[in-house]
């Protein structure tokens, strides 16, 4: 099995995570509009697969590789997979919280968590700004500062 340690980063086409953010935004808006905890739980599974197995093995990554990527030219550059993979974990946390809210009858929690996830996914889909990726970079910088002091 290949080494997936922080020293050996996997690189991905940055258009893949952005494509996934478009699909995620659509699913989350539908979950928010319908109050469906089941749909949000399904999105949580997608987030979990991306966070645990990697972006290429997630359902949206698979769709990108099979349906979209063959129709595009090569990417200008590749990006480190770790920040968007961390973002998948953040999305997972919000989706689990939201699904738990909807499914337990705490609709306000479902709405709040889903709305936060929609906002983050939309920022990535529309503007290429990944909040979870930025959180990852802040955590890495903070960890480096703690190690120096």
PDB file of C-alpha atoms in Angstrom, residues 5-126:
ATOM      1  CA  UNK A   5       2.031  10.142   5.297  1.00  0.00           C
ATOM      2  CA  UNK A   6       2.268  13.951   5.388  1.00  0.00           C
ATOM      3  CA  UNK A   7       5.738  13.692   3.828  1.00  0.00           C
ATOM      4  CA  UNK A   8       4.411  12.120   0.621  1.00  0.00           C
ATOM      5  CA  UNK A   9       1.431  14.194  -0.508  1.00  0.00           C
ATOM      6  CA  UNK A  10      -0.923  13.005  -3.218  1.00  0.00           C
ATOM      7  CA  UNK A  11      -1.627  15.623  -5.864  1.00  0.00           C
ATOM      8  CA  UNK A  12      -4.969  16.107  -7.591  1.00  0.00           C
ATOM      9  CA  UNK A  13      -6.445  18.138 -10.419  1.00  0.00           C
ATOM     10  CA  UNK A  14      -7.929  21.180  -8.590  1.00  0.00           C
ATOM     11  CA  UNK A  15     -10.938  21.149 -10.897  1.00  0.00           C
ATOM     12  CA  UNK A  16     -12.070  17.849  -9.359  1.00  0.00           C
ATOM     13  CA  UNK A  17     -12.737  19.219  -5.856  1.00  0.00           C
ATOM     14  CA  UNK A  18     -14.477  22.215  -7.373  1.00  0.00           C
ATOM     15  CA  UNK A  19     -16.728  19.923  -9.436  1.00  0.00           C
ATOM     16  CA  UNK A  20     -17.455  17.968  -6.252  1.00  0.00           C
ATOM     17  CA  UNK A  21     -18.327  21.247  -4.513  1.00  0.00           C
ATOM     18  CA  UNK A  22     -20.932  21.968  -7.213  1.00  0.00           C
ATOM     19  CA  UNK A  23     -22.577  18.571  -6.691  1.00  0.00           C
ATOM     20  CA  UNK A  24     -22.304  18.937  -2.919  1.00  0.00           C
ATOM     21  CA  UNK A  25     -23.957  22.361  -3.048  1.00  0.00           C
ATOM     22  CA  UNK A  26     -26.862  20.932  -5.047  1.00  0.00           C
ATOM     23  CA  UNK A  27     -27.352  18.006  -2.662  1.00  0.00           C
ATOM     24  CA  UNK A  28     -27.105  20.220   0.420  1.00  0.00           C
ATOM     25  CA  UNK A  29     -29.559  22.800  -0.968  1.00  0.00           C
ATOM     26  CA  UNK A  30     -32.008  19.973  -1.676  1.00  0.00           C
ATOM     27  CA  UNK A  31     -31.512  18.599   1.850  1.00  0.00           C
ATOM     28  CA  UNK A  32     -32.057  22.070   3.297  1.00  0.00           C
ATOM     29  CA  UNK A  33     -35.173  22.655   1.187  1.00  0.00           C
ATOM     30  CA  UNK A  34     -36.721  19.303   2.068  1.00  0.00           C
ATOM     31  CA  UNK A  35     -35.411  18.888   5.611  1.00  0.00           C
ATOM     32  CA  UNK A  36     -34.274  15.409   4.651  1.00  0.00           C
ATOM     33  CA  UNK A  37     -31.998  13.882   7.233  1.00  0.00           C
ATOM     34  CA  UNK A  38     -31.662  10.805   5.020  1.00  0.00           C
ATOM     35  CA  UNK A  39     -30.349  12.845   2.080  1.00  0.00           C
ATOM     36  CA  UNK A  40     -27.961  14.653   4.408  1.00  0.00           C
ATOM     37  CA  UNK A  41     -26.790  11.305   5.801  1.00  0.00           C
ATOM     38  CA  UNK A  42     -26.112  10.154   2.224  1.00  0.00           C
ATOM     39  CA  UNK A  43     -24.006  13.279   1.678  1.00  0.00           C
ATOM     40  CA  UNK A  44     -22.216  12.481   4.939  1.00  0.00           C
ATOM     41  CA  UNK A  45     -21.234   9.109   3.452  1.00  0.00           C
ATOM     42  CA  UNK A  46     -19.818  10.903   0.396  1.00  0.00           C
ATOM     43  CA  UNK A  47     -17.830  13.213   2.685  1.00  0.00           C
ATOM     44  CA  UNK A  48     -16.588  10.247   4.734  1.00  0.00           C
ATOM     45  CA  UNK A  49     -15.356   8.407   1.658  1.00  0.00           C
ATOM     46  CA  UNK A  50     -13.493  11.499   0.464  1.00  0.00           C
ATOM     47  CA  UNK A  51     -11.958  12.133   3.872  1.00  0.00           C
ATOM     48  CA  UNK A  52     -10.966   8.528   4.618  1.00  0.00           C
ATOM     49  CA  UNK A  53     -10.210   7.007   1.220  1.00  0.00           C
ATOM     50  CA  UNK A  54      -9.156  10.143  -0.661  1.00  0.00           C
ATOM     51  CA  UNK A  55     -10.757  12.405  -3.219  1.00  0.00           C
ATOM     52  CA  UNK A  56     -10.143  10.064  -6.131  1.00  0.00           C
ATOM     53  CA  UNK A  57     -12.078   7.272  -4.435  1.00  0.00           C
ATOM     54  CA  UNK A  58     -15.082   9.372  -3.490  1.00  0.00           C
ATOM     55  CA  UNK A  59     -18.217   9.113  -5.646  1.00  0.00           C
ATOM     56  CA  UNK A  60     -17.886  12.701  -6.895  1.00  0.00           C
ATOM     57  CA  UNK A  61     -14.199  12.160  -7.654  1.00  0.00           C
ATOM     58  CA  UNK A  62     -15.111   9.065  -9.632  1.00  0.00           C
ATOM     59  CA  UNK A  63     -17.741  11.017 -11.607  1.00  0.00           C
ATOM     60  CA  UNK A  64     -15.221  13.762 -12.318  1.00  0.00           C
ATOM     61  CA  UNK A  65     -12.582  11.305 -13.551  1.00  0.00           C
ATOM     62  CA  UNK A  66     -15.020   9.321 -15.714  1.00  0.00           C
ATOM     63  CA  UNK A  67     -17.351  11.994 -17.107  1.00  0.00           C
ATOM     64  CA  UNK A  68     -15.728  15.415 -16.877  1.00  0.00           C
ATOM     65  CA  UNK A  69     -11.939  15.084 -16.908  1.00  0.00           C
ATOM     66  CA  UNK A  70     -11.767  13.282 -20.299  1.00  0.00           C
ATOM     67  CA  UNK A  71     -13.466  16.314 -21.900  1.00  0.00           C
ATOM     68  CA  UNK A  72     -10.996  18.843 -20.475  1.00  0.00           C
ATOM     69  CA  UNK A  73      -7.430  19.658 -21.281  1.00  0.00           C
ATOM     70  CA  UNK A  74      -4.740  18.802 -18.759  1.00  0.00           C
ATOM     71  CA  UNK A  75      -4.698  20.882 -15.587  1.00  0.00           C
ATOM     72  CA  UNK A  76      -2.217  23.773 -15.485  1.00  0.00           C
ATOM     73  CA  UNK A  77      -1.064  22.571 -12.106  1.00  0.00           C
ATOM     74  CA  UNK A  78      -1.869  19.981  -9.486  1.00  0.00           C
ATOM     75  CA  UNK A  79      -2.614  20.658  -5.833  1.00  0.00           C
ATOM     76  CA  UNK A  80      -1.911  18.840  -2.611  1.00  0.00           C
ATOM     77  CA  UNK A  81      -4.841  16.589  -1.717  1.00  0.00           C
ATOM     78  CA  UNK A  82      -4.477  17.092   2.057  1.00  0.00           C
ATOM     79  CA  UNK A  83      -6.331  20.445   2.405  1.00  0.00           C
ATOM     80  CA  UNK A  84      -9.428  19.431   0.392  1.00  0.00           C
ATOM     81  CA  UNK A  85      -9.399  16.016   2.046  1.00  0.00           C
ATOM     82  CA  UNK A  86      -9.422  17.746   5.441  1.00  0.00           C
ATOM     83  CA  UNK A  87     -12.303  19.898   4.142  1.00  0.00           C
ATOM     84  CA  UNK A  88     -14.218  16.685   3.416  1.00  0.00           C
ATOM     85  CA  UNK A  89     -13.804  15.806   7.090  1.00  0.00           C
ATOM     86  CA  UNK A  90     -15.163  19.200   8.115  1.00  0.00           C
ATOM     87  CA  UNK A  91     -18.103  18.707   5.755  1.00  0.00           C
ATOM     88  CA  UNK A  92     -18.644  15.282   7.289  1.00  0.00           C
ATOM     89  CA  UNK A  93     -18.893  16.803  10.764  1.00  0.00           C
ATOM     90  CA  UNK A  94     -21.504  19.337   9.640  1.00  0.00           C
ATOM     91  CA  UNK A  95     -23.466  16.744   7.668  1.00  0.00           C
ATOM     92  CA  UNK A  96     -23.555  14.305  10.596  1.00  0.00           C
ATOM     93  CA  UNK A  97     -24.627  17.073  12.956  1.00  0.00           C
ATOM     94  CA  UNK A  98     -27.314  18.233  10.522  1.00  0.00           C
ATOM     95  CA  UNK A  99     -28.592  14.722   9.833  1.00  0.00           C
ATOM     96  CA  UNK A 100     -28.747  14.026  13.560  1.00  0.00           C
ATOM     97  CA  UNK A 101     -30.722  17.233  14.009  1.00  0.00           C
ATOM     98  CA  UNK A 102     -33.237  16.431  11.281  1.00  0.00           C
ATOM     99  CA  UNK A 103     -33.620  12.776  12.233  1.00  0.00           C
ATOM    100  CA  UNK A 104     -34.020  13.470  15.971  1.00  0.00           C
ATOM    101  CA  UNK A 105     -36.625  16.186  15.526  1.00  0.00           C
ATOM    102  CA  UNK A 106     -34.248  19.088  16.272  1.00  0.00           C
ATOM    103  CA  UNK A 107     -34.949  20.728  12.928  1.00  0.00           C
ATOM    104  CA  UNK A 108     -33.234  23.952  13.972  1.00  0.00           C
ATOM    105  CA  UNK A 109     -29.947  22.018  14.330  1.00  0.00           C
ATOM    106  CA  UNK A 110     -30.437  20.366  10.950  1.00  0.00           C
ATOM    107  CA  UNK A 111     -31.090  23.726   9.306  1.00  0.00           C
ATOM    108  CA  UNK A 112     -28.147  25.459  10.991  1.00  0.00           C
ATOM    109  CA  UNK A 113     -25.596  22.752  10.225  1.00  0.00           C
ATOM    110  CA  UNK A 114     -26.833  22.251   6.669  1.00  0.00           C
ATOM    111  CA  UNK A 115     -26.886  25.989   5.977  1.00  0.00           C
ATOM    112  CA  UNK A 116     -23.282  26.303   7.180  1.00  0.00           C
ATOM    113  CA  UNK A 117     -22.251  23.419   4.924  1.00  0.00           C
ATOM    114  CA  UNK A 118     -24.135  24.950   1.969  1.00  0.00           C
ATOM    115  CA  UNK A 119     -22.331  28.253   2.474  1.00  0.00           C
ATOM    116  CA  UNK A 120     -18.920  26.573   2.506  1.00  0.00           C
ATOM    117  CA  UNK A 121     -19.671  24.345  -0.487  1.00  0.00           C
ATOM    118  CA  UNK A 122     -21.062  27.266  -2.469  1.00  0.00           C
ATOM    119  CA  UNK A 123     -17.963  29.389  -1.810  1.00  0.00           C
ATOM    120  CA  UNK A 124     -15.850  26.598  -3.246  1.00  0.00           C
ATOM    121  CA  UNK A 125     -18.163  25.873  -6.176  1.00  0.00           C
ATOM    122  CA  UNK A 126     -18.695  29.487  -7.230  1.00  0.00           C
TER     123      UNK A 126
END
